[in-house]
């Protein structure tokens, strides 16, 4: 019998500020001593990639989330937001074991055409991805909620370090 319990996470949003500052750089970092990146051609590049539904624009400029000119409408129209939206699509909010963004690069019980990208679950990149997945914006608030700034120490999306616990 297939059970499909209603997800209490419902339509909870992940943090855009933490994604831009702490997760997107993971996709741009050369992997395992090669020049290859997750967002690279043949992998998850939005034009030349073959990476399933995870589609990334490697050269997407970052945006200053504390600049009032960067309204939600402006950010949602930006390339960096396309990376956010695609990566969020690879996540079950609050559940790291069911999130493809975790299990694929670790080859945790699933096939990944890109191979094993990270050695194990205590890899610093995986810790950042898991923290993003398990710290969504409060229910009813959107991906730009300033409540998510507590994911940085100090709680500043521009200067704070990315928390992982
Ligand atoms: C941090 C780096 C990476 C992450 C987070 C990642 C994540 C993912 C995810 C979530 C999927 C599933 C997409 C879907 O279900 O539609 C996927 C698939 C794929 N990835 Fe990656 N990947 C990474 C690196 C790479 C690299 C370096 C390559 C190329 C060498 C690559 C090639 C692919 C391909 C071809 C697929 C589609 C086939 C499949 O589902 O396995 N990936 N990856």
PDB file of C-alpha atoms and ligand atoms in Angstrom:
ATOM      1  CA  UNK A   1       0.000   0.000   0.000  1.00  0.00           C
ATOM      2  CA  UNK A   2       1.445   3.411  -0.970  1.00  0.00           C
ATOM      3  CA  UNK A   3       1.222   5.969   1.846  1.00  0.00           C
ATOM      4  CA  UNK A   4       1.429   9.636   0.980  1.00  0.00           C
ATOM      5  CA  UNK A   5       0.999  11.478   4.246  1.00  0.00           C
ATOM      6  CA  UNK A   6       0.189  15.158   3.949  1.00  0.00           C
ATOM      7  CA  UNK A   7       3.469  17.046   4.342  1.00  0.00           C
ATOM      8  CA  UNK A   8       3.314  19.364   7.314  1.00  0.00           C
ATOM      9  CA  UNK A   9       5.988  21.380   5.586  1.00  0.00           C
ATOM     10  CA  UNK A  10       3.286  22.305   3.020  1.00  0.00           C
ATOM     11  CA  UNK A  11       4.555  25.228   0.991  1.00  0.00           C
ATOM     12  CA  UNK A  12       7.299  26.340   3.344  1.00  0.00           C
ATOM     13  CA  UNK A  13      10.008  28.272   1.533  1.00  0.00           C
ATOM     14  CA  UNK A  14      13.747  27.898   1.777  1.00  0.00           C
ATOM     15  CA  UNK A  15      15.928  30.957   2.405  1.00  0.00           C
ATOM     16  CA  UNK A  16      17.040  32.846  -0.701  1.00  0.00           C
ATOM     17  CA  UNK A  17      19.734  34.786   1.199  1.00  0.00           C
ATOM     18  CA  UNK A  18      21.358  31.600   2.560  1.00  0.00           C
ATOM     19  CA  UNK A  19      21.129  29.925  -0.852  1.00  0.00           C
ATOM     20  CA  UNK A  20      22.849  32.811  -2.609  1.00  0.00           C
ATOM     21  CA  UNK A  21      25.625  33.172  -0.069  1.00  0.00           C
ATOM     22  CA  UNK A  22      26.214  29.566   1.096  1.00  0.00           C
ATOM     23  CA  UNK A  23      24.796  27.075  -1.437  1.00  0.00           C
ATOM     24  CA  UNK A  24      25.246  28.589  -4.925  1.00  0.00           C
ATOM     25  CA  UNK A  25      29.068  28.843  -4.398  1.00  0.00           C
ATOM     26  CA  UNK A  26      29.135  25.031  -3.928  1.00  0.00           C
ATOM     27  CA  UNK A  27      27.849  24.612  -7.476  1.00  0.00           C
ATOM     28  CA  UNK A  28      30.630  26.877  -8.822  1.00  0.00           C
ATOM     29  CA  UNK A  29      33.560  25.271  -6.977  1.00  0.00           C
ATOM     30  CA  UNK A  30      35.897  23.011  -8.984  1.00  0.00           C
ATOM     31  CA  UNK A  31      35.330  19.450  -7.796  1.00  0.00           C
ATOM     32  CA  UNK A  32      37.887  16.955  -6.531  1.00  0.00           C
ATOM     33  CA  UNK A  33      40.968  18.629  -8.020  1.00  0.00           C
ATOM     34  CA  UNK A  34      39.414  18.888 -11.505  1.00  0.00           C
ATOM     35  CA  UNK A  35      38.231  22.004 -13.336  1.00  0.00           C
ATOM     36  CA  UNK A  36      34.748  20.461 -13.447  1.00  0.00           C
ATOM     37  CA  UNK A  37      31.965  22.099 -11.450  1.00  0.00           C
ATOM     38  CA  UNK A  38      28.428  21.069 -10.686  1.00  0.00           C
ATOM     39  CA  UNK A  39      27.206  24.039 -12.819  1.00  0.00           C
ATOM     40  CA  UNK A  40      29.679  23.116 -15.571  1.00  0.00           C
ATOM     41  CA  UNK A  41      28.951  22.232 -19.200  1.00  0.00           C
ATOM     42  CA  UNK A  42      27.770  18.652 -19.644  1.00  0.00           C
ATOM     43  CA  UNK A  43      26.662  18.552 -16.004  1.00  0.00           C
ATOM     44  CA  UNK A  44      24.095  21.053 -14.616  1.00  0.00           C
ATOM     45  CA  UNK A  45      24.711  24.049 -16.899  1.00  0.00           C
ATOM     46  CA  UNK A  46      21.299  25.351 -17.921  1.00  0.00           C
ATOM     47  CA  UNK A  47      22.181  25.297 -21.651  1.00  0.00           C
ATOM     48  CA  UNK A  48      24.736  22.538 -22.246  1.00  0.00           C
ATOM     49  CA  UNK A  49      23.994  20.372 -19.164  1.00  0.00           C
ATOM     50  CA  UNK A  50      22.440  16.901 -19.119  1.00  0.00           C
ATOM     51  CA  UNK A  51      21.808  17.016 -15.381  1.00  0.00           C
ATOM     52  CA  UNK A  52      18.094  16.275 -15.193  1.00  0.00           C
ATOM     53  CA  UNK A  53      15.964  19.014 -13.658  1.00  0.00           C
ATOM     54  CA  UNK A  54      18.808  20.648 -11.721  1.00  0.00           C
ATOM     55  CA  UNK A  55      19.674  23.517 -14.060  1.00  0.00           C
ATOM     56  CA  UNK A  56      22.173  26.192 -13.097  1.00  0.00           C
ATOM     57  CA  UNK A  57      23.530  29.451 -14.516  1.00  0.00           C
ATOM     58  CA  UNK A  58      27.145  29.464 -13.359  1.00  0.00           C
ATOM     59  CA  UNK A  59      27.731  33.124 -14.164  1.00  0.00           C
ATOM     60  CA  UNK A  60      24.584  34.384 -12.408  1.00  0.00           C
ATOM     61  CA  UNK A  61      25.500  37.618 -10.568  1.00  0.00           C
ATOM     62  CA  UNK A  62      24.619  37.791  -6.860  1.00  0.00           C
ATOM     63  CA  UNK A  63      22.279  40.494  -5.553  1.00  0.00           C
ATOM     64  CA  UNK A  64      22.441  42.647  -2.427  1.00  0.00           C
ATOM     65  CA  UNK A  65      19.338  41.457  -0.517  1.00  0.00           C
ATOM     66  CA  UNK A  66      19.523  44.438   1.855  1.00  0.00           C
ATOM     67  CA  UNK A  67      19.307  46.964  -1.012  1.00  0.00           C
ATOM     68  CA  UNK A  68      15.664  48.226  -1.107  1.00  0.00           C
ATOM     69  CA  UNK A  69      15.920  48.428  -4.913  1.00  0.00           C
ATOM     70  CA  UNK A  70      16.144  44.635  -4.964  1.00  0.00           C
ATOM     71  CA  UNK A  71      12.468  44.020  -4.396  1.00  0.00           C
ATOM     72  CA  UNK A  72      11.080  40.455  -4.463  1.00  0.00           C
ATOM     73  CA  UNK A  73       9.951  41.088  -8.063  1.00  0.00           C
ATOM     74  CA  UNK A  74      13.440  42.213  -9.102  1.00  0.00           C
ATOM     75  CA  UNK A  75      15.118  39.222  -7.434  1.00  0.00           C
ATOM     76  CA  UNK A  76      12.584  36.722  -8.810  1.00  0.00           C
ATOM     77  CA  UNK A  77      13.441  37.967 -12.335  1.00  0.00           C
ATOM     78  CA  UNK A  78      17.182  37.482 -11.829  1.00  0.00           C
ATOM     79  CA  UNK A  79      19.345  34.563 -13.030  1.00  0.00           C
ATOM     80  CA  UNK A  80      20.519  33.783  -9.478  1.00  0.00           C
ATOM     81  CA  UNK A  81      16.842  33.216  -8.570  1.00  0.00           C
ATOM     82  CA  UNK A  82      16.612  30.595 -11.356  1.00  0.00           C
ATOM     83  CA  UNK A  83      19.428  28.690  -9.608  1.00  0.00           C
ATOM     84  CA  UNK A  84      17.594  29.031  -6.284  1.00  0.00           C
ATOM     85  CA  UNK A  85      14.316  27.815  -7.767  1.00  0.00           C
ATOM     86  CA  UNK A  86      15.911  24.846  -9.511  1.00  0.00           C
ATOM     87  CA  UNK A  87      17.886  23.771  -6.427  1.00  0.00           C
ATOM     88  CA  UNK A  88      14.803  24.164  -4.195  1.00  0.00           C
ATOM     89  CA  UNK A  89      13.048  21.815  -6.626  1.00  0.00           C
ATOM     90  CA  UNK A  90      15.570  19.137  -5.636  1.00  0.00           C
ATOM     91  CA  UNK A  91      14.589  19.401  -1.974  1.00  0.00           C
ATOM     92  CA  UNK A  92      11.891  18.026   0.313  1.00  0.00           C
ATOM     93  CA  UNK A  93      11.765  20.845   2.861  1.00  0.00           C
ATOM     94  CA  UNK A  94      12.833  19.628   6.273  1.00  0.00           C
ATOM     95  CA  UNK A  95      13.806  16.171   4.996  1.00  0.00           C
ATOM     96  CA  UNK A  96      17.442  15.665   3.950  1.00  0.00           C
ATOM     97  CA  UNK A  97      17.203  11.909   3.312  1.00  0.00           C
ATOM     98  CA  UNK A  98      14.499  12.431   0.702  1.00  0.00           C
ATOM     99  CA  UNK A  99      16.196  15.441  -0.910  1.00  0.00           C
ATOM    100  CA  UNK A 100      17.909  14.694  -4.236  1.00  0.00           C
ATOM    101  CA  UNK A 101      20.264  17.642  -3.630  1.00  0.00           C
ATOM    102  CA  UNK A 102      21.791  15.548  -0.835  1.00  0.00           C
ATOM    103  CA  UNK A 103      21.406  11.940  -1.970  1.00  0.00           C
ATOM    104  CA  UNK A 104      22.510  12.423  -5.609  1.00  0.00           C
ATOM    105  CA  UNK A 105      25.993  13.939  -5.073  1.00  0.00           C
ATOM    106  CA  UNK A 106      26.548  11.386  -2.263  1.00  0.00           C
ATOM    107  CA  UNK A 107      25.147   8.501  -4.340  1.00  0.00           C
ATOM    108  CA  UNK A 108      23.149   7.534  -1.225  1.00  0.00           C
ATOM    109  CA  UNK A 109      21.103   4.618  -2.495  1.00  0.00           C
ATOM    110  CA  UNK A 110      20.564   6.332  -5.844  1.00  0.00           C
ATOM    111  CA  UNK A 111      22.433   6.523  -9.159  1.00  0.00           C
ATOM    112  CA  UNK A 112      24.062   9.814 -10.111  1.00  0.00           C
ATOM    113  CA  UNK A 113      25.456  10.190 -13.611  1.00  0.00           C
ATOM    114  CA  UNK A 114      27.848  12.767 -12.170  1.00  0.00           C
ATOM    115  CA  UNK A 115      29.243  10.133  -9.810  1.00  0.00           C
ATOM    116  CA  UNK A 116      30.060  10.555  -6.120  1.00  0.00           C
ATOM    117  CA  UNK A 117      30.822  14.254  -5.744  1.00  0.00           C
ATOM    118  CA  UNK A 118      31.302  14.424  -1.969  1.00  0.00           C
ATOM    119  CA  UNK A 119      32.983  11.713   0.170  1.00  0.00           C
ATOM    120  CA  UNK A 120      30.397  11.441   2.952  1.00  0.00           C
ATOM    121  CA  UNK A 121      27.658  13.157   4.986  1.00  0.00           C
ATOM    122  CA  UNK A 122      30.117  15.115   7.125  1.00  0.00           C
ATOM    123  CA  UNK A 123      31.530  16.893   4.075  1.00  0.00           C
ATOM    124  CA  UNK A 124      31.309  20.673   4.726  1.00  0.00           C
ATOM    125  CA  UNK A 125      29.297  21.193   1.498  1.00  0.00           C
ATOM    126  CA  UNK A 126      26.739  18.605   2.534  1.00  0.00           C
ATOM    127  CA  UNK A 127      26.491  20.223   5.987  1.00  0.00           C
ATOM    128  CA  UNK A 128      25.618  23.558   4.345  1.00  0.00           C
ATOM    129  CA  UNK A 129      23.024  21.936   2.040  1.00  0.00           C
ATOM    130  CA  UNK A 130      21.441  20.055   4.960  1.00  0.00           C
ATOM    131  CA  UNK A 131      21.298  23.202   7.078  1.00  0.00           C
ATOM    132  CA  UNK A 132      19.549  25.071   4.236  1.00  0.00           C
ATOM    133  CA  UNK A 133      16.991  22.234   3.867  1.00  0.00           C
ATOM    134  CA  UNK A 134      16.243  21.989   7.605  1.00  0.00           C
ATOM    135  CA  UNK A 135      15.948  25.762   8.277  1.00  0.00           C
ATOM    136  CA  UNK A 136      13.162  27.033   6.017  1.00  0.00           C
ATOM    137  CA  UNK A 137      11.527  30.444   6.420  1.00  0.00           C
ATOM    138  CA  UNK A 138       8.790  30.468   9.086  1.00  0.00           C
ATOM    139  CA  UNK A 139       5.449  29.129   7.826  1.00  0.00           C
ATOM    140  CA  UNK A 140       3.543  31.863   6.014  1.00  0.00           C
ATOM    141  CA  UNK A 141       6.680  33.881   5.242  1.00  0.00           C
ATOM    142  CA  UNK A 142       8.388  33.892   1.853  1.00  0.00           C
ATOM    143  CA  UNK A 143      11.917  33.058   0.746  1.00  0.00           C
ATOM    144  CA  UNK A 144      13.051  36.625   1.490  1.00  0.00           C
ATOM    145  CA  UNK A 145      11.969  36.538   5.131  1.00  0.00           C
ATOM    146  CA  UNK A 146      14.528  38.380   7.283  1.00  0.00           C
ATOM    147  CA  UNK A 147      13.840  35.773   9.969  1.00  0.00           C
ATOM    148  CA  UNK A 148      16.202  33.544   7.933  1.00  0.00           C
ATOM    149  CA  UNK A 149      19.083  35.938   8.629  1.00  0.00           C
ATOM    150  CA  UNK A 150      19.634  34.014  11.885  1.00  0.00           C
ATOM    151  CA  UNK A 151      21.182  31.365   9.598  1.00  0.00           C
ATOM    152  CA  UNK A 152      24.266  33.620   9.571  1.00  0.00           C
ATOM    153  CA  UNK A 153      26.596  34.602  12.432  1.00  0.00           C
ATOM    154  CA  UNK A 154      26.275  37.504  13.008  1.00  0.00           C
ATOM    155  CA  UNK A 155      22.736  37.596  11.593  1.00  0.00           C
ATOM    156  CA  UNK A 156      23.751  39.569   8.508  1.00  0.00           C
ATOM    157  CA  UNK A 157      23.341  38.032   5.013  1.00  0.00           C
ATOM    158  CA  UNK A 158      26.288  40.061   3.706  1.00  0.00           C
ATOM    159  CA  UNK A 159      28.899  39.749   6.443  1.00  0.00           C
ATOM    160  CA  UNK A 160      27.777  36.821   8.620  1.00  0.00           C
ATOM    161  CA  UNK A 161      29.318  33.352   8.237  1.00  0.00           C
ATOM    162  CA  UNK A 162      27.067  30.533   7.063  1.00  0.00           C
ATOM    163  CA  UNK A 163      25.808  28.512  10.022  1.00  0.00           C
ATOM    164  CA  UNK A 164      25.819  24.724   9.732  1.00  0.00           C
ATOM    165  CA  UNK A 165      24.434  23.929  13.139  1.00  0.00           C
TER     166      UNK A 165
HETATM  167  C1  LIG B   1      27.652  19.575  -6.172  1.00  0.00           C
HETATM  168  C2  LIG B   1      27.551  19.035  -7.343  1.00  0.00           C
HETATM  169  C3  LIG B   1      26.322  18.324  -7.858  1.00  0.00           C
HETATM  170  C4  LIG B   1      25.066  18.245  -7.335  1.00  0.00           C
HETATM  171  C5  LIG B   1      24.529  18.907  -6.084  1.00  0.00           C
HETATM  172  C6  LIG B   1      24.277  17.391  -8.235  1.00  0.00           C
HETATM  173  C7  LIG B   1      22.952  17.075  -8.042  1.00  0.00           C
HETATM  174  C8  LIG B   1      22.173  16.357  -8.915  1.00  0.00           C
HETATM  175  C9  LIG B   1      20.750  16.132  -8.760  1.00  0.00           C
HETATM  176  C10 LIG B   1      19.893  16.652  -7.621  1.00  0.00           C
HETATM  177  C11 LIG B   1      20.340  15.374  -9.820  1.00  0.00           C
HETATM  178  C12 LIG B   1      18.907  14.851 -10.077  1.00  0.00           C
HETATM  179  C13 LIG B   1      18.214  15.733 -11.081  1.00  0.00           C
HETATM  180  C14 LIG B   1      16.804  15.237 -11.333  1.00  0.00           C
HETATM  181  O1  LIG B   1      16.297  14.419 -10.600  1.00  0.00           O
HETATM  182  O2  LIG B   1      16.182  15.720 -12.274  1.00  0.00           O
HETATM  183  C15 LIG B   1      21.494  15.140 -10.642  1.00  0.00           C
HETATM  184  C16 LIG B   1      21.461  14.443 -11.834  1.00  0.00           C
HETATM  185  C17 LIG B   1      22.498  14.458 -12.702  1.00  0.00           C
HETATM  186  N1  LIG B   1      23.778  14.952 -12.486  1.00  0.00           N
HETATM  187 FE1  LIG B   1      24.427  15.916 -10.864  1.00  0.00          FE
HETATM  188  N2  LIG B   1      25.058  16.965  -9.271  1.00  0.00           N
HETATM  189  C18 LIG B   1      26.312  17.519  -9.074  1.00  0.00           C
HETATM  190  C19 LIG B   1      27.409  17.372  -9.874  1.00  0.00           C
HETATM  191  C20 LIG B   1      27.335  16.790 -11.118  1.00  0.00           C
HETATM  192  C21 LIG B   1      28.451  16.735 -12.031  1.00  0.00           C
HETATM  193  C22 LIG B   1      29.839  17.300 -11.741  1.00  0.00           C
HETATM  194  C23 LIG B   1      27.992  16.115 -13.158  1.00  0.00           C
HETATM  195  C24 LIG B   1      28.746  15.803 -14.453  1.00  0.00           C
HETATM  196  C25 LIG B   1      29.950  15.236 -14.406  1.00  0.00           C
HETATM  197  C26 LIG B   1      26.596  15.787 -12.940  1.00  0.00           C
HETATM  198  C27 LIG B   1      25.806  15.142 -13.857  1.00  0.00           C
HETATM  199  C28 LIG B   1      24.490  14.790 -13.635  1.00  0.00           C
HETATM  200  C29 LIG B   1      23.659  14.115 -14.642  1.00  0.00           C
HETATM  201  C30 LIG B   1      24.077  13.747 -16.059  1.00  0.00           C
HETATM  202  C31 LIG B   1      22.401  13.924 -14.049  1.00  0.00           C
HETATM  203  C32 LIG B   1      21.147  13.295 -14.698  1.00  0.00           C
HETATM  204  C33 LIG B   1      21.126  11.825 -14.521  1.00  0.00           C
HETATM  205  C34 LIG B   1      20.894  11.443 -13.074  1.00  0.00           C
HETATM  206  O3  LIG B   1      19.800  11.679 -12.551  1.00  0.00           O
HETATM  207  O4  LIG B   1      21.833  10.923 -12.456  1.00  0.00           O
HETATM  208  N3  LIG B   1      26.228  16.193 -11.683  1.00  0.00           N
HETATM  209  N4  LIG B   1      22.605  15.734 -10.058  1.00  0.00           N
END
